[in-house]
XYZ file of C-alpha atoms in Angstrom:
662
model
C -3.951 -25.611 -147.542
C -6.424 -23.776 -145.306
C -4.344 -20.549 -145.225
C -4.238 -20.615 -149.043
C -8.014 -20.937 -149.128
C -8.272 -17.945 -146.790
C -5.969 -15.935 -149.046
C -7.959 -16.941 -152.134
C -11.185 -15.900 -150.392
C -9.685 -12.448 -149.814
C -8.835 -12.166 -153.516
C -12.402 -13.117 -154.444
C -13.688 -10.670 -151.823
C -11.683 -7.878 -153.453
C -13.293 -8.675 -156.824
C -16.783 -8.808 -155.290
C -16.219 -5.516 -153.428
C -15.177 -3.886 -156.728
C -18.378 -5.137 -158.357
C -20.398 -3.947 -155.356
C -18.752 -0.535 -155.523
C -19.354 0.039 -159.244
C -22.379 -1.709 -160.747
C -25.017 -0.624 -158.160
C -23.622 2.922 -158.149
C -23.819 3.172 -161.941
C -27.210 1.447 -161.912
C -28.607 3.980 -159.430
C -27.319 6.838 -161.591
C -28.680 5.414 -164.863
C -31.783 3.773 -163.360
C -30.760 0.250 -164.455
C -32.752 -1.975 -162.131
C -30.732 -5.106 -162.875
C -27.536 -3.399 -161.776
C -29.242 -1.905 -158.728
C -30.405 -5.388 -157.753
C -26.779 -6.567 -157.587
C -26.192 -4.588 -154.378
C -27.791 -6.818 -151.742
C -26.521 -10.228 -152.997
C -23.036 -8.769 -153.578
C -22.946 -7.398 -150.014
C -24.001 -10.828 -148.724
C -21.351 -12.617 -150.796
C -18.686 -10.154 -149.644
C -19.539 -10.758 -145.983
C -19.454 -14.548 -146.478
C -16.066 -14.489 -148.248
C -14.383 -12.278 -145.655
C -15.913 -14.292 -142.808
C -14.547 -17.476 -144.389
C -11.100 -15.904 -144.722
C -11.186 -14.757 -141.104
C -12.218 -18.264 -140.028
C -9.231 -19.720 -141.934
C -6.828 -17.428 -140.090
C -8.488 -18.313 -136.792
C -8.065 -22.014 -137.566
C -4.357 -21.462 -138.196
C -4.025 -19.905 -134.747
C -6.042 -22.601 -133.010
C -4.096 -25.379 -134.765
C -0.713 -23.754 -133.997
C 0.192 -23.569 -137.685
C 3.576 -21.891 -137.332
C 4.205 -22.188 -141.061
C 2.103 -19.005 -141.319
C 4.359 -16.021 -140.585
C 1.667 -14.059 -138.772
C 0.802 -17.017 -136.501
C 4.467 -17.630 -135.707
C 4.885 -13.972 -134.728
C 1.803 -13.716 -132.488
C 1.104 -17.124 -130.963
C 2.654 -20.033 -129.106
C 1.671 -23.632 -128.391
C 1.451 -22.844 -124.657
C -0.937 -19.943 -125.232
C -4.426 -20.590 -123.789
C -7.067 -21.209 -126.444
C -8.968 -17.966 -125.798
C -5.827 -15.939 -126.449
C -4.999 -17.968 -129.536
C -8.370 -16.933 -130.942
C -7.956 -13.331 -129.819
C -4.400 -13.393 -131.142
C -5.947 -13.241 -134.610
C -6.330 -9.495 -134.101
C -3.304 -9.120 -131.820
C -1.075 -7.786 -134.618
C -1.204 -5.484 -137.613
C -2.329 -7.877 -140.351
C -5.015 -9.592 -138.300
C -6.402 -6.341 -136.923
C -6.870 -5.058 -140.468
C -8.659 -8.273 -141.393
C -10.915 -7.751 -138.361
C -11.556 -4.206 -139.616
C -12.698 -5.398 -143.044
C -14.718 -8.188 -141.416
C -16.633 -5.609 -139.401
C -17.170 -3.485 -142.510
C -18.647 -6.391 -144.456
C -20.919 -7.307 -141.548
C -22.203 -3.745 -141.357
C -22.848 -3.796 -145.096
C -24.673 -7.129 -144.765
C -26.843 -5.730 -141.949
C -27.732 -2.705 -144.065
C -28.698 -5.030 -146.911
C -30.925 -7.104 -144.608
C -32.537 -4.410 -142.457
C -33.111 -1.654 -145.021
C -35.666 -3.336 -147.239
C -38.202 -0.558 -146.613
C -35.784 2.001 -148.108
C -35.763 2.913 -151.803
C -33.618 0.503 -153.799
C -31.591 3.328 -155.334
C -30.643 4.674 -151.901
C -29.634 1.213 -150.644
C -27.640 0.640 -153.836
C -25.659 3.854 -153.328
C -25.072 3.113 -149.632
C -23.846 -0.435 -150.254
C -21.750 0.683 -153.220
C -20.003 3.267 -151.061
C -19.267 0.607 -148.449
C -18.056 -1.679 -151.246
C -15.557 0.906 -152.480
C -14.226 1.433 -148.953
C -13.968 -2.323 -148.567
C -12.119 -2.616 -151.861
C -9.519 -0.132 -150.651
C -9.000 -2.047 -147.427
C -8.793 -5.389 -149.201
C -6.180 -4.031 -151.599
C -4.250 -2.716 -148.600
C -4.326 -6.169 -146.967
C -3.459 -8.089 -150.148
C -0.645 -5.772 -151.287
C 1.006 -4.774 -148.003
C -0.365 -6.780 -145.064
C -1.105 -10.351 -146.116
C -1.908 -12.363 -142.946
C -1.544 -15.703 -144.788
C 2.076 -15.349 -145.863
C 3.923 -18.648 -145.476
C 7.154 -19.305 -143.565
C 9.212 -22.031 -145.214
C 10.304 -24.069 -143.459
C 7.738 -23.573 -140.712
C 8.907 -22.541 -137.236
C 8.993 -25.191 -134.532
C 7.461 -22.761 -132.059
C 5.867 -19.331 -132.146
C 7.207 -16.163 -130.533
C 4.064 -15.855 -128.400
C 1.499 -13.098 -128.110
C 2.642 -9.871 -126.479
C 2.229 -10.497 -122.713
C 0.400 -7.196 -122.337
C -2.292 -8.569 -124.656
C -2.773 -11.848 -122.819
C -5.807 -10.614 -120.989
C -9.598 -10.926 -121.355
C -9.520 -7.299 -122.464
C -8.045 -8.405 -125.791
C -11.027 -10.675 -126.376
C -13.578 -7.893 -125.847
C -11.977 -4.478 -126.418
C -10.795 -4.557 -130.080
C -14.005 -6.066 -131.537
C -16.143 -3.497 -129.696
C -13.870 -0.645 -130.715
C -13.704 -1.718 -134.345
C -17.473 -2.182 -134.526
C -17.728 1.457 -133.472
C -14.963 2.683 -135.772
C -16.314 0.870 -138.775
C -19.950 1.532 -137.919
C -19.474 5.197 -138.780
C -18.870 4.019 -142.340
C -22.624 3.409 -142.585
C -23.451 6.991 -141.577
C -20.786 8.116 -144.049
C -22.272 5.949 -146.800
C -25.763 7.317 -146.165
C -24.378 10.860 -146.351
C -22.595 10.147 -149.656
C -25.743 8.487 -151.038
C -27.842 11.476 -150.006
C -25.399 13.889 -151.644
C -25.440 11.858 -154.857
C -29.238 11.718 -154.893
C -29.678 15.336 -153.832
C -32.233 14.298 -151.195
C -30.907 15.635 -147.912
C -34.272 15.458 -146.198
C -35.891 14.181 -143.030
C -36.141 10.677 -144.451
C -32.373 10.477 -145.007
C -31.678 11.664 -141.463
C -34.165 9.162 -140.037
C -32.588 6.294 -141.953
C -29.105 7.275 -140.826
C -29.842 7.921 -137.169
C -30.253 4.335 -135.830
C -27.110 3.171 -137.646
C -25.144 6.106 -136.267
C -26.367 5.417 -132.741
C -25.426 1.742 -133.079
C -21.874 2.677 -134.067
C -21.684 5.225 -131.258
C -22.824 2.616 -128.712
C -20.127 0.164 -129.773
C -17.451 2.860 -129.763
C -18.509 4.059 -126.301
C -18.315 0.541 -124.894
C -15.035 -0.111 -126.708
C -13.372 2.998 -125.287
C -14.718 2.224 -121.803
C -13.452 -1.359 -122.008
C -10.026 -0.160 -123.097
C -9.915 2.306 -120.217
C -10.871 -0.376 -117.705
C -8.309 -2.768 -119.170
C -5.525 -0.208 -118.767
C -6.722 0.545 -115.241
C -6.374 -2.979 -113.894
C -3.653 -4.339 -116.185
C -0.889 -1.745 -116.245
C -0.499 -1.587 -112.476
C -0.550 2.163 -111.936
C -4.262 2.671 -111.491
C -4.797 5.185 -114.271
C -7.910 5.131 -116.431
C -6.968 7.666 -119.130
C -3.557 8.901 -120.192
C -4.224 11.061 -123.288
C -2.081 8.613 -125.184
C -2.156 9.083 -128.974
C -3.754 5.670 -129.427
C -6.506 6.600 -126.955
C -6.992 9.934 -128.677
C -7.355 8.197 -132.038
C -10.533 6.491 -130.775
C -11.799 9.457 -128.750
C -11.876 11.896 -131.672
C -14.433 9.943 -133.751
C -16.503 9.551 -130.577
C -16.686 13.320 -130.101
C -17.696 13.910 -133.711
C -20.106 10.956 -133.587
C -21.790 12.492 -130.542
C -22.215 15.749 -132.434
C -23.533 13.809 -135.451
C -26.255 12.065 -133.434
C -27.605 15.386 -132.185
C -27.307 17.015 -135.594
C -29.240 14.168 -137.237
C -32.025 14.703 -134.707
C -32.360 18.347 -135.755
C -32.235 17.480 -139.460
C -34.900 14.823 -138.958
C -37.283 16.940 -136.900
C -36.737 20.445 -138.250
C -34.980 20.078 -141.607
C -32.053 22.214 -140.391
C -28.306 21.553 -140.246
C -28.379 19.497 -143.495
C -24.960 20.478 -144.756
C -23.504 20.488 -141.265
C -24.836 16.976 -140.626
C -23.319 15.637 -143.834
C -19.976 17.234 -142.985
C -20.059 15.627 -139.535
C -20.804 12.198 -141.059
C -17.829 12.570 -143.409
C -15.623 13.795 -140.562
C -16.566 10.970 -138.178
C -15.610 8.274 -140.651
C -12.534 10.170 -141.847
C -11.274 10.363 -138.263
C -11.976 6.655 -137.840
C -9.850 5.955 -140.905
C -7.156 8.336 -139.739
C -7.034 6.800 -136.270
C -7.036 3.220 -137.529
C -4.336 3.704 -140.064
C -2.115 5.968 -137.976
C -2.148 3.506 -135.094
C -1.614 0.436 -137.248
C 1.096 2.021 -139.378
C 3.163 3.021 -136.369
C 3.124 6.691 -137.250
C 1.933 7.642 -133.796
C 4.966 6.137 -132.168
C 7.519 7.088 -134.796
C 7.398 9.430 -137.773
C 9.891 7.107 -139.473
C 7.445 4.220 -139.574
C 6.718 4.946 -143.221
C 10.364 4.519 -144.079
C 10.446 1.029 -142.625
C 7.671 -0.083 -144.989
C 7.288 2.364 -147.878
C 4.501 0.349 -149.533
C 2.330 0.538 -146.448
C 2.913 4.226 -145.850
C 2.309 5.269 -149.440
C -0.867 3.205 -149.638
C -2.159 4.784 -146.435
C -1.602 8.264 -147.768
C -3.212 7.515 -151.112
C -6.240 5.867 -149.539
C -6.813 8.638 -147.009
C -6.494 11.334 -149.648
C -8.849 9.425 -151.968
C -11.584 8.883 -149.377
C -11.450 12.254 -147.654
C -10.686 14.246 -150.794
C -13.431 12.658 -152.901
C -15.957 13.089 -150.092
C -15.178 16.755 -149.536
C -15.169 17.416 -153.277
C -18.623 15.883 -153.589
C -19.766 17.882 -150.572
C -18.446 21.127 -152.053
C -20.234 20.426 -155.330
C -23.573 19.393 -153.865
C -23.920 21.312 -150.602
C -24.719 24.757 -152.111
C -27.734 23.237 -153.889
C -29.261 21.813 -150.728
C -30.249 25.029 -149.005
C -29.997 26.004 -145.360
C -33.122 24.212 -144.224
C -35.465 25.412 -141.510
C -34.784 28.780 -139.919
C -34.579 29.299 -136.178
C -34.107 32.052 -133.652
C -31.001 33.013 -131.718
C -32.505 31.399 -128.635
C -34.037 28.066 -129.602
C -33.405 24.374 -129.233
C -31.756 24.369 -132.654
C -29.318 27.135 -131.679
C -28.412 25.421 -128.406
C -27.801 22.097 -130.182
C -25.727 23.868 -132.824
C -23.639 25.512 -130.101
C -23.017 22.154 -128.471
C -22.116 20.698 -131.871
C -19.558 23.417 -132.506
C -18.069 22.981 -129.036
C -17.738 19.213 -129.579
C -15.937 19.876 -132.863
C -13.634 22.373 -131.107
C -12.933 19.771 -128.404
C -12.058 17.256 -131.110
C -9.794 19.806 -132.795
C -7.871 20.379 -129.555
C -7.312 16.630 -129.199
C -6.271 16.343 -132.858
C -3.805 19.212 -132.476
C -2.271 17.740 -129.339
C -1.977 14.328 -130.994
C -0.485 15.307 -134.337
C 1.531 18.440 -133.493
C 4.476 16.528 -131.954
C 4.608 14.311 -135.044
C 4.629 17.333 -137.328
C 7.396 19.034 -135.347
C 9.480 15.851 -135.431
C 8.853 15.308 -139.144
C 10.023 18.867 -139.918
C 13.236 18.175 -138.033
C 12.916 21.172 -135.713
C 13.024 19.172 -132.503
C 11.036 16.818 -130.364
C 8.232 17.803 -128.028
C 5.817 15.882 -125.894
C 2.197 16.881 -125.404
C 0.736 15.302 -122.301
C -2.117 15.596 -119.800
C -1.341 19.220 -118.733
C -2.130 20.470 -122.263
C -5.241 18.346 -122.729
C -6.623 19.140 -119.291
C -5.989 22.848 -119.778
C -7.799 23.099 -123.133
C -10.329 20.272 -122.970
C -12.019 20.991 -119.638
C -12.909 24.641 -120.488
C -14.468 23.512 -123.768
C -16.499 20.714 -122.179
C -17.868 22.852 -119.326
C -20.375 24.832 -121.453
C -21.367 21.582 -123.177
C -22.348 20.080 -119.821
C -24.304 23.204 -118.920
C -26.186 23.302 -122.221
C -27.113 19.622 -121.822
C -29.423 20.707 -119.031
C -30.811 23.770 -120.819
C -31.435 22.299 -124.286
C -34.415 19.998 -123.561
C -36.374 22.930 -122.062
C -35.956 25.188 -125.082
C -38.711 25.162 -127.687
C -37.988 24.488 -131.338
C -37.609 27.503 -133.645
C -38.021 30.177 -130.959
C -37.559 30.203 -127.189
C -37.145 32.823 -124.499
C -34.522 33.138 -121.791
C -37.042 33.905 -118.990
C -39.054 30.815 -119.921
C -35.975 28.585 -119.812
C -34.706 30.192 -116.603
C -38.028 29.552 -114.888
C -37.916 25.875 -115.894
C -34.356 25.244 -114.660
C -34.153 27.465 -111.570
C -34.640 24.601 -109.119
C -32.008 22.490 -110.865
C -29.599 25.423 -110.600
C -30.306 25.813 -106.883
C -29.909 22.099 -106.130
C -26.712 21.960 -108.181
C -25.128 24.844 -106.264
C -26.098 23.398 -102.860
C -24.752 19.916 -103.664
C -21.578 21.367 -105.207
C -20.835 23.271 -102.008
C -21.867 20.559 -99.553
C -20.415 17.350 -101.014
C -16.732 18.415 -101.102
C -17.070 19.710 -97.536
C -18.431 16.323 -96.455
C -15.323 14.736 -97.968
C -13.183 16.950 -95.777
C -11.615 19.231 -98.320
C -13.189 21.700 -100.707
C -11.715 22.252 -104.178
C -13.113 24.625 -106.787
C -12.730 22.092 -109.627
C -14.390 19.412 -107.502
C -17.336 21.695 -106.808
C -17.575 22.535 -110.512
C -17.679 18.872 -111.535
C -20.269 17.998 -108.887
C -22.374 20.987 -109.929
C -22.469 19.905 -113.562
C -23.293 16.306 -112.650
C -26.116 17.356 -110.319
C -27.333 19.907 -112.838
C -27.612 17.292 -115.607
C -29.438 14.753 -113.432
C -31.940 17.228 -111.960
C -32.719 18.917 -115.300
C -33.232 15.502 -116.893
C -35.665 14.473 -114.151
C -37.519 17.799 -114.292
C -37.835 17.636 -118.077
C -39.094 14.066 -117.916
C -41.676 14.924 -115.237
C -42.781 17.993 -117.187
C -43.361 15.951 -120.345
C -45.248 13.240 -118.467
C -47.521 15.847 -116.877
C -48.251 17.434 -120.261
C -49.123 14.089 -121.893
C -51.103 12.414 -119.101
C -54.572 13.074 -120.576
C -56.272 11.602 -117.528
C -53.967 8.588 -117.229
C -51.849 7.679 -114.219
C -48.348 9.120 -113.886
C -46.539 5.754 -114.106
C -48.562 4.583 -117.093
C -47.847 7.825 -118.919
C -44.160 7.654 -118.019
C -43.939 4.111 -119.396
C -45.534 5.220 -122.684
C -42.998 7.967 -123.434
C -41.058 7.605 -126.709
C -37.937 5.511 -126.362
C -35.870 8.194 -128.029
C -36.863 10.656 -125.316
C -36.167 8.185 -122.498
C -32.888 7.107 -124.074
C -31.730 10.717 -124.454
C -32.165 11.448 -120.750
C -30.642 8.145 -119.666
C -27.570 8.862 -121.802
C -27.329 12.351 -120.279
C -27.547 10.865 -116.777
C -24.756 8.500 -117.838
C -22.642 11.559 -118.641
C -23.403 12.902 -115.149
C -22.356 9.617 -113.523
C -19.147 9.696 -115.588
C -18.437 13.270 -114.465
C -18.900 12.284 -110.805
C -16.402 9.445 -111.240
C -13.806 11.624 -112.951
C -14.240 14.449 -110.447
C -14.093 12.370 -107.280
C -11.219 10.111 -108.273
C -9.229 13.095 -109.488
C -9.806 15.046 -106.276
C -9.714 12.468 -103.491
C -7.690 9.481 -104.640
C -4.816 8.488 -102.410
C -1.791 6.369 -103.227
C 1.434 5.251 -101.651
C 4.576 3.696 -103.106
C 6.298 1.837 -100.305
C 8.929 -0.777 -99.597
C 7.401 -3.686 -97.689
C 8.869 -6.764 -96.081
C 6.725 -9.718 -94.941
C 4.830 -8.752 -91.798
C 4.845 -5.006 -92.509
C 1.726 -2.890 -93.018
C 0.662 0.328 -94.697
C -2.467 2.477 -94.343
C -4.208 4.336 -97.166
C -7.423 6.342 -96.633
C -8.379 4.240 -93.615
C -7.607 0.901 -95.284
C -4.941 -1.317 -93.679
C -2.747 -3.520 -95.894
C -0.570 -6.227 -94.329
C 2.046 -7.914 -96.515
C 2.491 -11.622 -95.768
C 5.093 -12.357 -98.447
C 5.081 -13.893 -101.921
C 4.903 -17.387 -103.330
C 5.678 -18.835 -106.752
C 2.698 -19.863 -108.873
C 2.678 -21.544 -112.269
C 0.475 -20.357 -115.115
C -0.166 -21.976 -118.495
C 2.734 -20.087 -120.113
C 4.241 -18.081 -117.287
C 5.583 -18.191 -113.739
C 4.560 -15.565 -111.244
C 5.429 -14.222 -107.853
C 2.035 -13.922 -106.147
C 1.725 -11.500 -103.273
C -0.321 -12.252 -100.163
C -1.965 -9.197 -98.595
C -4.584 -8.903 -95.852
C -7.009 -6.000 -96.303
C -8.656 -4.666 -93.128
C -10.849 -1.689 -92.187
C -11.174 -0.509 -88.584
C -9.414 -3.637 -87.407
C -11.886 -5.911 -89.259
C -10.501 -8.318 -91.848
C -12.096 -7.725 -95.265
C -10.401 -10.079 -97.744
C -7.188 -11.510 -99.134
C -5.591 -9.650 -102.028
C -3.207 -11.454 -104.377
C -1.419 -9.258 -106.935
C 1.070 -10.964 -109.235
C 4.295 -10.228 -111.021
C 4.373 -12.513 -114.048
C 7.282 -13.593 -116.237
C 6.266 -15.257 -119.490
C 8.354 -18.132 -120.856
C 8.710 -16.598 -124.307
C 9.330 -13.028 -123.194
C 11.657 -11.275 -120.821
C 9.067 -8.550 -120.188
C 7.501 -8.859 -116.704
C 3.800 -8.111 -116.337
C 1.922 -6.699 -113.372
C -1.464 -8.125 -112.402
C -3.070 -5.886 -109.804
C -5.517 -7.045 -107.149
C -8.582 -4.815 -106.764
C -11.300 -4.789 -104.135
C -14.044 -3.011 -106.058
C -17.074 -1.359 -104.496
C -19.855 1.014 -105.462
C -18.198 4.014 -103.825
C -14.509 3.094 -104.015
C -11.827 0.741 -105.252
C -8.903 -0.389 -103.150
C -5.985 -1.415 -105.320
C -2.620 -3.086 -104.695
C 0.126 -4.031 -107.156
C 3.608 -5.481 -106.873
C 6.597 -3.626 -108.249
C 9.957 -5.336 -108.192
C 11.835 -7.181 -105.425
C 14.342 -4.923 -103.711
C 16.912 -7.713 -103.957
C 16.338 -9.901 -107.023
C 18.276 -12.715 -105.398
C 15.898 -12.678 -102.422
C 12.327 -12.517 -103.810
C 11.053 -13.749 -100.449
C 12.247 -10.480 -98.896
C 11.306 -6.829 -99.476
C 9.207 -5.688 -102.426
C 8.231 -2.365 -103.936
C 4.466 -2.104 -103.460
C 1.932 0.390 -104.725
C -1.449 0.807 -102.962
C -4.363 3.001 -104.022
C -7.661 4.312 -102.775
C -9.863 5.310 -105.703
C -13.233 6.871 -104.743
C -16.062 6.489 -107.294
C -13.678 5.243 -109.989
C -16.132 2.579 -111.188
C -18.645 5.354 -111.887
C -16.474 6.288 -114.853
C -17.244 3.014 -116.630
C -20.728 2.788 -115.151
C -21.484 6.157 -116.738
C -20.292 4.836 -120.110
C -22.566 1.806 -119.745
C -25.523 4.091 -118.974
C -24.700 6.238 -122.016
C -24.649 3.137 -124.188
C -27.889 1.839 -122.688
C -29.528 5.199 -123.357
C -28.324 5.061 -126.945
C -29.681 1.523 -127.320
C -33.115 2.513 -125.995
C -33.228 5.504 -128.339
C -32.115 3.382 -131.277
C -34.962 0.919 -130.686
C -37.658 3.611 -130.856
C -40.471 2.076 -132.879
C -41.245 5.405 -134.510
C -38.111 5.147 -136.640
C -39.274 1.962 -138.306
C -42.820 3.192 -138.821
C -41.761 6.589 -140.148
C -39.028 5.100 -142.307
C -41.640 3.097 -144.193
C -43.812 6.169 -144.567
C -40.948 8.444 -145.558
C -39.807 6.004 -148.224
C -43.096 6.676 -150.007
C -42.915 10.468 -149.779
C -42.310 12.494 -152.931
C -38.757 13.734 -153.359
C -37.939 16.838 -151.359
C -40.951 16.607 -149.047
C -40.712 16.409 -145.298
C -43.022 15.081 -142.634
C -44.428 17.473 -140.096
């Protein structure tokens, strides 16, 4: 009965989303206050209905209700409770329900926290989100019903994919989807602004915190996915340029450009059309990535043929959303104007250059992701686009972005001069060159790409510190340095912290790419292997029993300079419901390095107590990759919480149409 209630709640949610998407939109256009007032309660009702439906599906998983097809396919009575809950989004139907759940929560938050905004603007924003939600709910109800019954019910479920039975499943998809879906709010604000014709500083200020919130979630989601792959897959990689990874990375690149573009629109009134186009693009790429991944198109161009309803619906929905948005943009954009003018050398021009480079970087990733699919679909052959392509085209595009990150904060708005900027950054340039030359030599081997990465990282950190000190000195007004530093706007502090996070990330990528060491060896009990000064001794394996698996657990002693450090216990797991073995690596993590060991396969399957294939790694600074992402997210959070946004939003809401604050 509970699954039927969940299904009925989805049907009601579809009706409510249709009402939300039509009445407030028409009311805002015709100035009918009663229809405008429908927006907030409808958004609340929609969130409650979808949450109830999601809770019903969760209950079916927790209760092992194998009469529900989706539960029978993705769960098992032996599955630990945390993975039964996470199993809700472990397959196609449940992940789409999670997507719509996130969308309704975002809409609810907009309804609650945007009371200082004009009612007509909120009505248009929520209506746009309602229409998107209606499309998703139709998709779920018509092609991907998670509550479909299996009669008679199965005695036991097939179990969750062993690869997904990890804490990463609990954390990674919700974070990633919150980011994906969060860009729908920026998109909705852009559509509302186009409809109202008010692409002004107030619109940019309203949009900016929501965009940063989505960007924070997406950053953390991508980082969590990278870390999960690193420790779970057993080969120590953190990024593979896999199409699924690329599908989340592309909206992140455009979202990063959007955040900076919104700042310029807010402060200078420039980039209006460009900012709107970025908001549309960010959400469009989120839709494209979500649907391509979930439809199976990224793994096979014939996925549409296996389920024509799903494929056709995807195409129609994508064309409707993207096509309608671009049509509206084409109709409205020429009437907006170019906004504030600026010189060839100015902060605006530098930010615009970085924006364009980020879009180019996204385009290279999009080309590398979709080109093989296009070639296969045309029947002219099969090709594979891997890391060599992405590294060759992506790194050259990102290099000037990293350089301009250090230059931009020193450039004045509207007009700047090269000598003035050069004078401000000369010491950062000198320190960057010295560190770039010295650090690789200290590591024993100098590589040009290593020096380049270290230079950019040092450059970003030093320019950020110099710019911060310069601003504090200019705003002291007789106060102490620390007191003045503590009083700086959160948006300014957050910007520099996020930039430093990028520098930390670059250090991690550079060092692990240049100086990692690995060995694939055959080891019998009692044998040892050395990697980068670390001594691994294999003591054999033993059988261990898990809740729904059996594992061969390795016993390794890790030593440095003859001193015992710790035991390391990698596992090779075999799940009861699946023939697919899973590798669980053992990692000794540290601030400056990770030491990593994983079990391969026994050399003789009949003698698991004998020789094993073993892989050992030394990964310098690898944790700086995810630490940098955390710093970026923290910087975004600090900037998002800037009190000026709330104060100015209230003031801007009372400004006459078309005016802009100084």
